XYZ file of C-alpha atoms in Angstrom:
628
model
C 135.072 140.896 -6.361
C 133.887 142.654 -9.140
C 131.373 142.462 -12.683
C 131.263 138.726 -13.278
C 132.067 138.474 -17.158
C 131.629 134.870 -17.392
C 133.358 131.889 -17.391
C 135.694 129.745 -19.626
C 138.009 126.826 -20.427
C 140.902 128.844 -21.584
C 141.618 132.698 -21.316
C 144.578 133.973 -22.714
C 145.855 137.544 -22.382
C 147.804 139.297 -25.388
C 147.171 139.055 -28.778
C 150.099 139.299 -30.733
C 151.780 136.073 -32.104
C 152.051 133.933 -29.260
C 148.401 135.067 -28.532
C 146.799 134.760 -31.739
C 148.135 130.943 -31.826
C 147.338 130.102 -28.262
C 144.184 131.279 -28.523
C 143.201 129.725 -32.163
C 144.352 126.080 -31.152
C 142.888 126.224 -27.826
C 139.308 126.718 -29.578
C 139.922 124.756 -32.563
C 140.055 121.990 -30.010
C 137.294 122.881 -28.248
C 137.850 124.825 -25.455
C 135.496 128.054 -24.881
C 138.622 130.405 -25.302
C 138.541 133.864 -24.190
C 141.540 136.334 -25.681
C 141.730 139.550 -23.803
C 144.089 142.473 -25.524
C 144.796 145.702 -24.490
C 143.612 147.049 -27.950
C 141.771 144.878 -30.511
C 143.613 147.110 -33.151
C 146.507 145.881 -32.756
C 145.848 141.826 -33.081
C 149.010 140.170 -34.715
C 150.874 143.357 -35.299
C 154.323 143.682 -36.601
C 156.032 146.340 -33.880
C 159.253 145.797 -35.294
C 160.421 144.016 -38.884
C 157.515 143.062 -41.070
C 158.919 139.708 -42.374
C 158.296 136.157 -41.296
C 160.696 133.618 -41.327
C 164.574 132.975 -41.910
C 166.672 130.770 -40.540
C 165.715 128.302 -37.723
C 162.333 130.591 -37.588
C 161.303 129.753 -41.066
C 161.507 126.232 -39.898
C 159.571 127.308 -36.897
C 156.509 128.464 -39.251
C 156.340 125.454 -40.932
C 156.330 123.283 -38.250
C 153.362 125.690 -36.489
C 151.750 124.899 -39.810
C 151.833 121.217 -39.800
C 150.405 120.911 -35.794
C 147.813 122.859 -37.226
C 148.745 126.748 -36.578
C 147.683 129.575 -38.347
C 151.346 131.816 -39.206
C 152.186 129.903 -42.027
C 148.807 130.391 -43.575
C 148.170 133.875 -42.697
C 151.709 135.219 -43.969
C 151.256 132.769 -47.551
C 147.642 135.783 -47.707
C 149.308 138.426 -47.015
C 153.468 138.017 -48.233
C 155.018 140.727 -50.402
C 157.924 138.759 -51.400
C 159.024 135.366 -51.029
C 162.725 134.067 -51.511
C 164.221 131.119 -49.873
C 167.748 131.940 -48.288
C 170.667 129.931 -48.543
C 169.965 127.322 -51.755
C 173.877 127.451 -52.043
C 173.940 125.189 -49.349
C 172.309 121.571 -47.847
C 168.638 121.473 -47.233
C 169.096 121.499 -43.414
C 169.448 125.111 -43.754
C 167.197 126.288 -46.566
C 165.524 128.934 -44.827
C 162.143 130.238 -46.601
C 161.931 134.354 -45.812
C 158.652 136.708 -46.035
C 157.956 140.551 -46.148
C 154.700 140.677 -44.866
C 152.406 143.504 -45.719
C 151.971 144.082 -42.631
C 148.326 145.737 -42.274
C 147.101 143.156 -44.356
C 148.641 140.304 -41.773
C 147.167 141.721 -38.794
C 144.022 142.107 -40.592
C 143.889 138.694 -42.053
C 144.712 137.124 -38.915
C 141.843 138.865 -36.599
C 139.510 137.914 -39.544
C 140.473 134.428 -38.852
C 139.966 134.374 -34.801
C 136.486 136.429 -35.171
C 135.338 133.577 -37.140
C 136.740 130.734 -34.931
C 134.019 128.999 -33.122
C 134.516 128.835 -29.564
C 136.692 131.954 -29.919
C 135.779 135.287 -28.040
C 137.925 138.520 -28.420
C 137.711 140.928 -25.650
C 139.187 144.760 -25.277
C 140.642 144.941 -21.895
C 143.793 145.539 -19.464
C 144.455 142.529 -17.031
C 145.803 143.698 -13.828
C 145.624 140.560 -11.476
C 145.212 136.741 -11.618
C 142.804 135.307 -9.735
C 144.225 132.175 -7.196
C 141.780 129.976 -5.316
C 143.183 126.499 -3.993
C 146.849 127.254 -4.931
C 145.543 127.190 -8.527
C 144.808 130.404 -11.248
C 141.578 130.364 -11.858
C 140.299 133.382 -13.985
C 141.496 137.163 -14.427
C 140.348 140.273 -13.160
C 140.751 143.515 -15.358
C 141.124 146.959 -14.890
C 137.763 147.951 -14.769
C 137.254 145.157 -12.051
C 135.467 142.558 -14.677
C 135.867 139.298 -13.345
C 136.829 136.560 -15.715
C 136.889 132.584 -14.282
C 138.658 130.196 -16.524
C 140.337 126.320 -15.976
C 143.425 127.568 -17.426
C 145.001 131.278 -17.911
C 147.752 131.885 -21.183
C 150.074 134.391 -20.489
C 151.068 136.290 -23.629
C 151.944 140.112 -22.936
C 155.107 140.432 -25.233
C 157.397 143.399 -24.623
C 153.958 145.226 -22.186
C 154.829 144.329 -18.925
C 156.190 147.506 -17.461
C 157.129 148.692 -20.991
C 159.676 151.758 -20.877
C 160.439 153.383 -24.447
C 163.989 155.131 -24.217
C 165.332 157.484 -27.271
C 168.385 159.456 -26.457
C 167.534 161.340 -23.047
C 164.088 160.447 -23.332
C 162.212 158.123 -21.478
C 158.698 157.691 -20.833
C 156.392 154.821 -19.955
C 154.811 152.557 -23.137
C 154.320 149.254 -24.748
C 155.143 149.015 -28.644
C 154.316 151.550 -30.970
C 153.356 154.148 -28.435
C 150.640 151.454 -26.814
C 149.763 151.362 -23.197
C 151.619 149.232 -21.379
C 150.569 146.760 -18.476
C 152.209 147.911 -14.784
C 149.995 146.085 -12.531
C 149.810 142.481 -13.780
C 153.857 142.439 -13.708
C 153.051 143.927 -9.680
C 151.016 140.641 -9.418
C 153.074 138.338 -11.186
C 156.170 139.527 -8.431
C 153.692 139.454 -5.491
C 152.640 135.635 -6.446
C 156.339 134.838 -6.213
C 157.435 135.137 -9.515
C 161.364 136.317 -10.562
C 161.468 138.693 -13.248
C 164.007 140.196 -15.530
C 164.740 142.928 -17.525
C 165.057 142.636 -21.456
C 165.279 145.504 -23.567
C 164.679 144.954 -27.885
C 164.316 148.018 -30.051
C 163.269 149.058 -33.638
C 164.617 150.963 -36.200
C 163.231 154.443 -37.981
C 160.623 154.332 -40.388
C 161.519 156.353 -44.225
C 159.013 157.867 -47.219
C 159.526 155.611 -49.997
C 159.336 159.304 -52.246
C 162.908 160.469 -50.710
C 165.011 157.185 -51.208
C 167.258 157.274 -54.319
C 167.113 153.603 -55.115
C 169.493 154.154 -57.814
C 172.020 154.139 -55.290
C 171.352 150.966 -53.685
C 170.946 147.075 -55.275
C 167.876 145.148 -55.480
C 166.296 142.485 -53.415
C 163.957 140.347 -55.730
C 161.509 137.712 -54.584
C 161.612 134.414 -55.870
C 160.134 133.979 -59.420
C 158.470 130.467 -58.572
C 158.551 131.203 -54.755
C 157.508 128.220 -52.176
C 154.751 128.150 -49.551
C 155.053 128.409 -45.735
C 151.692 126.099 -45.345
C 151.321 123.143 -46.754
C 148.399 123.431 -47.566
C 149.236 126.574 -50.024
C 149.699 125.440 -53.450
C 149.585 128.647 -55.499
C 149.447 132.812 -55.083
C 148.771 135.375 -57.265
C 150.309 137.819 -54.859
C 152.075 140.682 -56.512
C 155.885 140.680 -55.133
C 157.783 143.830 -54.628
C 161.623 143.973 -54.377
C 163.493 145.033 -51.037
C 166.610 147.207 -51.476
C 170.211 146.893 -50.508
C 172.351 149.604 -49.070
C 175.344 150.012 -46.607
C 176.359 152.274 -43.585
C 179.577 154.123 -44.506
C 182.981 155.617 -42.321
C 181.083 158.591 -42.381
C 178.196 157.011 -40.471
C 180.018 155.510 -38.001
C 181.936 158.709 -37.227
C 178.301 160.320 -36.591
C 177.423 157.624 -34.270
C 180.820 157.414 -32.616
C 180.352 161.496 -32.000
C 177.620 160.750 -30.376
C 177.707 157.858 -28.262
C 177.628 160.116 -25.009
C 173.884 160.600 -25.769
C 173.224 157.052 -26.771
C 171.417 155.310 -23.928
C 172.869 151.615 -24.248
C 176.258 153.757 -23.309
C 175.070 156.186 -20.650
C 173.281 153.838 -18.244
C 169.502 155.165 -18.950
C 169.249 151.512 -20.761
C 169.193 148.773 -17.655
C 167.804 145.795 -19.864
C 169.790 143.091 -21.546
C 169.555 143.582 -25.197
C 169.775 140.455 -27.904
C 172.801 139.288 -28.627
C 171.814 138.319 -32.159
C 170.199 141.585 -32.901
C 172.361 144.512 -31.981
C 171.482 148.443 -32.641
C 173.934 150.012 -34.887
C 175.615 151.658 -32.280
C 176.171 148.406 -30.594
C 177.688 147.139 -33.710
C 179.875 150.078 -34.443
C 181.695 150.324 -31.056
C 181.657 146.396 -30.656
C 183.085 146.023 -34.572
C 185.036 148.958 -35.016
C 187.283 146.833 -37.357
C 184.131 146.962 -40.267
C 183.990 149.825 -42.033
C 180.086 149.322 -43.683
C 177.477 146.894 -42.367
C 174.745 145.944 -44.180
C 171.367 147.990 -44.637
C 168.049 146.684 -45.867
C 165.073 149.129 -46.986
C 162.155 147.025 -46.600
C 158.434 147.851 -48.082
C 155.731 147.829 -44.963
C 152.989 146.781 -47.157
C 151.559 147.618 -50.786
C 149.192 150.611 -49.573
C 151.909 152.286 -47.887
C 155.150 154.817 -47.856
C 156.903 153.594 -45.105
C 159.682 151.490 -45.473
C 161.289 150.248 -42.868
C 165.484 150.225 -42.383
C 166.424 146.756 -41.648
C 169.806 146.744 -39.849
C 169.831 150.464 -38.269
C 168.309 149.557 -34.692
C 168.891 152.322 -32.543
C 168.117 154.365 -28.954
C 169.925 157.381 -30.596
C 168.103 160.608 -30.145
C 166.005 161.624 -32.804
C 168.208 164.243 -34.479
C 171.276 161.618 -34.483
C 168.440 159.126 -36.263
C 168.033 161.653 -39.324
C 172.167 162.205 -39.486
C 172.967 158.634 -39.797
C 170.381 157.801 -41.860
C 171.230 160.934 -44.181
C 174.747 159.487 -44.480
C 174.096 156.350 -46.169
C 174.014 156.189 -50.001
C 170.412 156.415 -51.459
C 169.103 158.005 -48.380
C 171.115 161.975 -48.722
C 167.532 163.391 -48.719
C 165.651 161.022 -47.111
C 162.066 162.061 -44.343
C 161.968 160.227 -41.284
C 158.294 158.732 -40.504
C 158.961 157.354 -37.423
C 161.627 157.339 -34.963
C 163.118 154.031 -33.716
C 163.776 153.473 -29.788
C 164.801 151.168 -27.707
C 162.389 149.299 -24.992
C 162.228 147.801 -21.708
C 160.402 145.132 -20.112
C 159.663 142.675 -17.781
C 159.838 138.928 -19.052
C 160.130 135.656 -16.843
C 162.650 133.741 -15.848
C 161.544 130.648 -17.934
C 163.386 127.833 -15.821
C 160.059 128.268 -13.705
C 158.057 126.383 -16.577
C 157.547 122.889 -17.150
C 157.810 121.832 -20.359
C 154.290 121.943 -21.279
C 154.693 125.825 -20.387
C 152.548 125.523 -17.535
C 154.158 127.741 -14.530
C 155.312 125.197 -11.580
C 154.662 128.176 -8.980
C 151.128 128.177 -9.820
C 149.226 125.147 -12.001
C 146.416 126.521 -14.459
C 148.858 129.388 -15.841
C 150.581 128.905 -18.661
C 152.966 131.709 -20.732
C 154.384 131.556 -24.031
C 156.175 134.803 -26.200
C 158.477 137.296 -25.293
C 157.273 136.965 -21.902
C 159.412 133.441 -21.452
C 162.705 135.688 -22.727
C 162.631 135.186 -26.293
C 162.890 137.515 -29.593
C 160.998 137.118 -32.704
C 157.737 136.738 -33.590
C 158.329 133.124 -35.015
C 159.617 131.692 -31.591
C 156.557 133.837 -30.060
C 154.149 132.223 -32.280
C 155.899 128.557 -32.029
C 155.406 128.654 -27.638
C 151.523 130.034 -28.422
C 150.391 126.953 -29.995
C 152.235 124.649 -28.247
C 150.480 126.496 -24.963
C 147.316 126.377 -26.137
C 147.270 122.565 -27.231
C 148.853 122.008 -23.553
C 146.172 124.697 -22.278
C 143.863 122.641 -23.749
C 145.004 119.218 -22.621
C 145.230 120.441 -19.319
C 141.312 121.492 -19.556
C 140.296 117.673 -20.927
C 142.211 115.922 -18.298
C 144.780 114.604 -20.754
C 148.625 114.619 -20.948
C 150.497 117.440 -21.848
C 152.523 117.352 -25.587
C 155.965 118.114 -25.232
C 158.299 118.084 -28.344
C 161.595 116.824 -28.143
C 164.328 118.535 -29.643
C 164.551 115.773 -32.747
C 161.054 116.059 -33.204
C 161.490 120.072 -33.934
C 163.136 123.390 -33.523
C 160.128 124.500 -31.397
C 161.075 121.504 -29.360
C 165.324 122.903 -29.217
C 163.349 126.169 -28.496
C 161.206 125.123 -25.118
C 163.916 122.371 -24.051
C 166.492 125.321 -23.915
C 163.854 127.771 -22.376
C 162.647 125.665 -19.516
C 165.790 123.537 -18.699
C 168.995 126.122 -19.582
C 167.027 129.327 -19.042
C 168.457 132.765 -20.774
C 169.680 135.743 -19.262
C 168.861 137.815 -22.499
C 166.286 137.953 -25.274
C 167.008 134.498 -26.673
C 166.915 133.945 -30.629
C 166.471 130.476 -32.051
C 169.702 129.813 -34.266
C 170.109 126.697 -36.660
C 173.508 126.060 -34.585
C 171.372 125.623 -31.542
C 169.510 122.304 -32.738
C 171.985 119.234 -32.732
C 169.872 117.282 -35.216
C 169.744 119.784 -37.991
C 169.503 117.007 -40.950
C 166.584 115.898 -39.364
C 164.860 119.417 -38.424
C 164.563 119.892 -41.936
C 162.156 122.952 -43.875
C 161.191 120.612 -46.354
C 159.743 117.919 -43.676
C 158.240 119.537 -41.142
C 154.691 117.923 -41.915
C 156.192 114.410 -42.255
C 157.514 115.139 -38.552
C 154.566 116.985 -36.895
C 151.503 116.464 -38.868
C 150.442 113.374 -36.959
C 150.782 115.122 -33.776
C 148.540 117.956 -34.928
C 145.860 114.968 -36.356
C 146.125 112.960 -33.406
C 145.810 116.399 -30.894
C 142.438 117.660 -33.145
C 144.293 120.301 -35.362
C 144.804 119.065 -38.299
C 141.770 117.520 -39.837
C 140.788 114.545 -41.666
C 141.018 115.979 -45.542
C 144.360 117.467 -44.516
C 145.734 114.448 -43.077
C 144.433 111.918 -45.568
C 146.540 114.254 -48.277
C 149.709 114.393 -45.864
C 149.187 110.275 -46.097
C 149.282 110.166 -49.698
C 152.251 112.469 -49.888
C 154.211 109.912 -47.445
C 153.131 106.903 -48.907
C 153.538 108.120 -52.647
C 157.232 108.951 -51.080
C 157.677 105.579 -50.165
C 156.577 104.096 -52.631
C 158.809 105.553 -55.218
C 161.662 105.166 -53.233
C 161.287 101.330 -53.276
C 160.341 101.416 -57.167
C 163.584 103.450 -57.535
C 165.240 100.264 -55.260
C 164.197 97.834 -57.243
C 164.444 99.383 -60.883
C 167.756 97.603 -62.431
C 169.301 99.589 -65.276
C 172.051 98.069 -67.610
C 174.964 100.162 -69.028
C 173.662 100.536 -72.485
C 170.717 101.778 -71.503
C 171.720 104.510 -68.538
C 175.677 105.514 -69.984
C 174.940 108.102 -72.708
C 172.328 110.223 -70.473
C 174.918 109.889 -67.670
C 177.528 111.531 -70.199
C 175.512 114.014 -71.089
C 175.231 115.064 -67.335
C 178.825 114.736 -66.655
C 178.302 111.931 -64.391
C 180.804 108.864 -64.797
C 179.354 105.687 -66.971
C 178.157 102.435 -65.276
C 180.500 99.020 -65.453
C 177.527 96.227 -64.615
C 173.844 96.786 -63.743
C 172.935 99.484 -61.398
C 169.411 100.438 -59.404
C 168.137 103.691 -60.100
C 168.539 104.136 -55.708
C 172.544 103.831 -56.147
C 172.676 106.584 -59.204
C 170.679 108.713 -57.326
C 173.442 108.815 -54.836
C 175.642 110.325 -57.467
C 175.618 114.058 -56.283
C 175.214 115.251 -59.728
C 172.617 113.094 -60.720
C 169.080 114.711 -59.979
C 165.382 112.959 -59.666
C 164.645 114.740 -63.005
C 167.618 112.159 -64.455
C 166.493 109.224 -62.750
C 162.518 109.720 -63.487
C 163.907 110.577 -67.360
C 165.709 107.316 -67.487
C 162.416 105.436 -65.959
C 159.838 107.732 -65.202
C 157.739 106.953 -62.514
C 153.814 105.254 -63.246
C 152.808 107.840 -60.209
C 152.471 111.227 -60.803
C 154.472 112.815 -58.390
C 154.385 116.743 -57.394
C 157.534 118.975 -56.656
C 157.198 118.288 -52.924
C 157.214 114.770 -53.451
C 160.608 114.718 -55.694
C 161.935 117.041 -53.445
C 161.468 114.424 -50.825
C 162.282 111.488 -52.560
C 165.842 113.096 -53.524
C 166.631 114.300 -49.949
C 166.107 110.675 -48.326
C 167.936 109.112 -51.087
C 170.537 111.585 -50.994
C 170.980 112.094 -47.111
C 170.154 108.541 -46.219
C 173.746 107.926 -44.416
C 173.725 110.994 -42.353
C 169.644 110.705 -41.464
C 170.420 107.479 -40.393
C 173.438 108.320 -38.190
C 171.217 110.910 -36.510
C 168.551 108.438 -36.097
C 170.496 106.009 -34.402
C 172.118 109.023 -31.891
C 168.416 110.051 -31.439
C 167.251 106.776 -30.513
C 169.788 106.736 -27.756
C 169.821 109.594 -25.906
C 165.734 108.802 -26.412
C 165.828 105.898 -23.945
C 167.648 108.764 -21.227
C 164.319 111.151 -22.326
C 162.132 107.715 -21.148
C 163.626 107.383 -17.571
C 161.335 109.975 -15.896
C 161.816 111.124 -12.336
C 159.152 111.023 -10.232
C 157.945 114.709 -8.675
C 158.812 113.495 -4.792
C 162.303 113.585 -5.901
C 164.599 114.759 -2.759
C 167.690 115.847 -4.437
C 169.197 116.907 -0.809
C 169.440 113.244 0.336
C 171.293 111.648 -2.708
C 174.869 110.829 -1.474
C 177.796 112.481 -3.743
C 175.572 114.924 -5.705
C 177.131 118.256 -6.024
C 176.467 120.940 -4.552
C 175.725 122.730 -7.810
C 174.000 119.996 -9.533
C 171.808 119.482 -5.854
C 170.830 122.945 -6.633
C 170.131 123.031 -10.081
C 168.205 119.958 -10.031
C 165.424 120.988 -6.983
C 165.597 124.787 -9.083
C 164.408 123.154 -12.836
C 162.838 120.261 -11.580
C 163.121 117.698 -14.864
C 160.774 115.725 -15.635
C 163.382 112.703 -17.396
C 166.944 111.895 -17.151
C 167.395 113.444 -20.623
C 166.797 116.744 -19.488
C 168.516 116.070 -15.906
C 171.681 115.843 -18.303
C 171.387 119.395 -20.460
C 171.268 121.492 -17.624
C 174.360 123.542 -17.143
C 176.457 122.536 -13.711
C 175.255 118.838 -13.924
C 177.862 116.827 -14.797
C 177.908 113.215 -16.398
C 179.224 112.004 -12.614
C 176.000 113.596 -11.735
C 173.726 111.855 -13.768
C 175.257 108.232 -13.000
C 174.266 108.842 -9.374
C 171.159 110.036 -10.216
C 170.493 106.968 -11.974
C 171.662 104.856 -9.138
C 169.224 106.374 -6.893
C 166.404 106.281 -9.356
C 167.106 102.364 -9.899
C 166.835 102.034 -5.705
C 163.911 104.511 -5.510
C 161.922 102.708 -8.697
C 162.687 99.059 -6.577
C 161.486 100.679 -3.299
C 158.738 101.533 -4.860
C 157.903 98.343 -6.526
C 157.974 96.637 -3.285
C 155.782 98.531 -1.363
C 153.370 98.677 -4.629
């Protein structure tokens, strides 16, 4: 067949963020992990914004971070501002944001898998999977090298059949003017695979020398910023401010001119394009009402010019590029660096994964990223790690781990993946997870962190300080319980706060509830014999504070979790249950779910559907029993 290049547990093609994290937990728990990339340059680049985080994705970091994932602690290395987004409102949504210095992230993070143990980096195209026994069982790449492996990660981002599109131009290309990979999307549709066409695109790239930033308004970090890990407790990284600018009547009319040359309008752009993420010309023709959107110039890294222009996506051609961006205040003399563009690829349809991310066409190969149809490097890295733990599993013989979606937005993420599928580049929202107060940035490790111990990512020192951060929690909440105050002594520190005085004796728990009355207040009126850090109060105020909604969400958790317990069993004939629709008959043999729960979320089954699905399954489990 070809130069045999030896064998492993786990090879995983692609190393950008669903790679790097695939890859990393696969060999932190012991596999002998291979990571092939077209170019080892380009290891956890940034193709489009360099920031980490946001809504929903900043959640997503954290919760990579406590399984045991790397994001979180490369971007706390390597940040160039911090600020966490929406304080104004409850902590379900408090969204922690990065600008990454983006040469110093990739860097950082190929440091980090060159010293992995177990952990081989390769240079190298993969054109073909290799199948033996209905299973994938190794790789074979362009120069015919032969690669065997237990399991195969998929990871290829926005390469498979890559097409880069600017105005009339189109030629084609991966990212950033990389090669892109032709003949492993071939083999992917000649194993039986259905493919799709996305399209995502970038903006242009400016000299910091020719922006007038007196003209726009600045975008400070934090002063005392927080952490992504956990396990970060302090940086002395040097923050530097993004900039705030807007696109005016007069840009719009340039764009508007020249929307017969813009691709998304002429039919030279096939792929479906991200709802959430529009180019500016999408946004101009689709809200024609606005007469300014908002623009954000954004610092690549320290030891750079280039800033990049946060809000101005765009196909245009490259002479429309410099017009618009000439017509927006700060920028009248600005130099383009680079030109943004608009590209194509192939991505799977990801209602042909289980779960675990394993393919159900052919076992062995997994694939996590842009390749399952999503946007964003977050959601890319989230699917990595939560392939390569499953990659991993699937290599000891063990069960897969599949999160639910009240266990984490990377759960809401995979669940709506593999069971609702997308039919374009799908972005994880904070609307899109039904138990938001739980989902929480500020408890992701309280959540997940046992998982990543009990899985072999998150190691004994680590977990034995997530245990004393949970029980020093508890604790305090119970002292706060059972500490009585009287009026005398609580009634003038309450006045002083505004906060109405106290007829009879009180617990510190019940004025806690008081919405202006903070843990400072309480712990000043009977400080605590613990020393507690600002995670900890932070913690203690939430579950004080939020009790009666976290329980109500608890309670509807722990009922729809007994639905996620009835599995069906894989010999499941939906063609001979009597009064299943048609749709739902064909929906259900299509996804294939593995429990009631997830029987119920997919789109065309109905609840009349699911009560004679659970008929049957009663009958089949009593069959069943009785032949035993």
């Amino acid at each position: 067949m070809g130069y045999e290049g030896g064998s492993y547990d786990v090879v995983v093609i692609g190393a950008g963020h669903a790679g790097c994290e695939a890859a990393l937990a696969a060999a932190r728990m012991g596999c002998n992990t291979l990571m092939i990339t077209i170019n080892l340059d380009m290891v956890a680049f940034m193709p489009c914004n360099p920031s980490i985080g946001g809504p929903a994705k900043g959640h997503v970091v954290r919760e990579i971070d406590a399984l045991g994932g790397e994001m979180g602690r490369n971007i706390d290395k390597t940040f160039i501002q911090l600020r966490m987004l929406n304080t104004g409102k409850g902590p379900a949504v408090h969204a922690l944001r990065a600008q990454a210095d983006k040469f110093l992230y990739q860097h950082a993070m190929k440091e980090t898998m060159e010293k992995t143990p177990n952990l081989t980096l390769r240079q190298g195209m993969v054109e073909e999977l290799i199948v033996e026994d209905g299973k994938c069982t190794g790789v074979i790449t362009k120069t015919g090298t032969v690669y065997r492996s237990k399991t195969v990660i998929l990871t290829t981002g926005t390469y498979l059949r890559g097409k880069v599109i600017m105005g009339e131009l189109t030629y084609e290309s991966g990212p950033n003017n990389q090669q892109p990979s032709v003949r492993l999307s071939e083999n992917l549709r000649e194993l039986g695979f259905e493919l799709v066409r996305f399209k995502t695109g970038t903006p242009p790239r400016v000299h910091r020398d020719t922006i007038d930033f007196s003209k726009t308004e600045i975008q400070p970090g934090d002063d005392k910023p927080k952490f992504f890990s956990f396990e970060t407790k302090s940086s002395d990284n040097e923050q530097l401010p993004c900039w705030l600018t807007y696109t005016q009547p007069a840009t719009h009319q340039i764009i508007n001119d020249n929307l017969h040359r813009a691709p998304m309008f002429t039919g030279i752009i096939e792929g479906t394009g991200p709802r959430y993420c529009p180019s500016i010309e999408d946004k101009v023709v689709r809200f024609s009402d606005k007469s300014q959107h908002q623009i954000f110039l954004e610092p690549e890294g320290k030891n750079t010019s280039e800033y990049y222009v946060q809000g101005l996506s765009t196909s245009l051609p490259e002479d429309v590029q410099l017009a618009v961006l000439r017509s927006i205040p700060g920028m009248e003399k600005v130099e383009m660096m680079r030109n943004g563009y608009a590209i194509e690829y192939d991505a799977m349809v990801p209602t042909q994964l289980w779960p675990s991310l394993e393919t159900k066409r052919l076992p062995g190969l997994f694939t996590a990223g842009q390749i399952n149809g999503t946007s964003g490097y977050e959601e890319a890295a989230g699917q990595g790690v939560m392939a390569g733990i499953n990659a991993a599993r699937k290599v000891q013989d063990r069960e897969p781990v599949v999160l639910d979606r009240s266990q984490g937005y990377i759960g809401v993420l995979i669940d709506d993946l593999v069971t609702k599928g997308t039919n374009e580049p799908y972005r994880l929202l904070t609307s899109r997870a039904e138990y938001r107060l739980l989902l929480r940035h500020d408890n992701a490790d309280l959540r997940l962190t046992p998982i990543g111990y009990d899985i072999g990512l998150i190691p004994q020192q680590r977990y034995d300080a997530f245990m004393h951060k949970k029980e020093t929690v508890d604790r305090e909440i119970v002292r706060l319980q059972e500490t009585k105050v009287k009026p005398v002594e609580v009634n003038e520190v309450l006045a002083a706060y505004e906060s109405a005085p106290i007829v009879d004796g009180s617990n510190l728990l019940v004025l806690m509830r008081r919405p202006e009355v903070a843990y400072s207040l309480v712990d000043q009126i009977s400080p605590s014999p613990e020393v507690l850090d600002e995670e900890m109060k932070e913690q203690v105020e939430i579950q004080i504070k939020y009790a009666g909604y976290i329980e109500k969400q608890l309670a509807h958790v722990e009922k729809l979790q007994k639905m996620e317990k009835k599995k069906i069993p894989d010999d499941i004939d939906y063609n001979v249950i009597h009064g299943l629709a048609m749709e739902a008959r064909q929906k259900l043999t299509k996804i294939a779910p593995i429990s009631i729960g997830q029987a119920s979320r997919i789109a065309g089954v109905t609840p009349a559907d699911i009560s004679i699905l659970l008929v049957h399954l009663e009958h089949y489990n009593r069959v069943t029993a009785a032949k035993g």
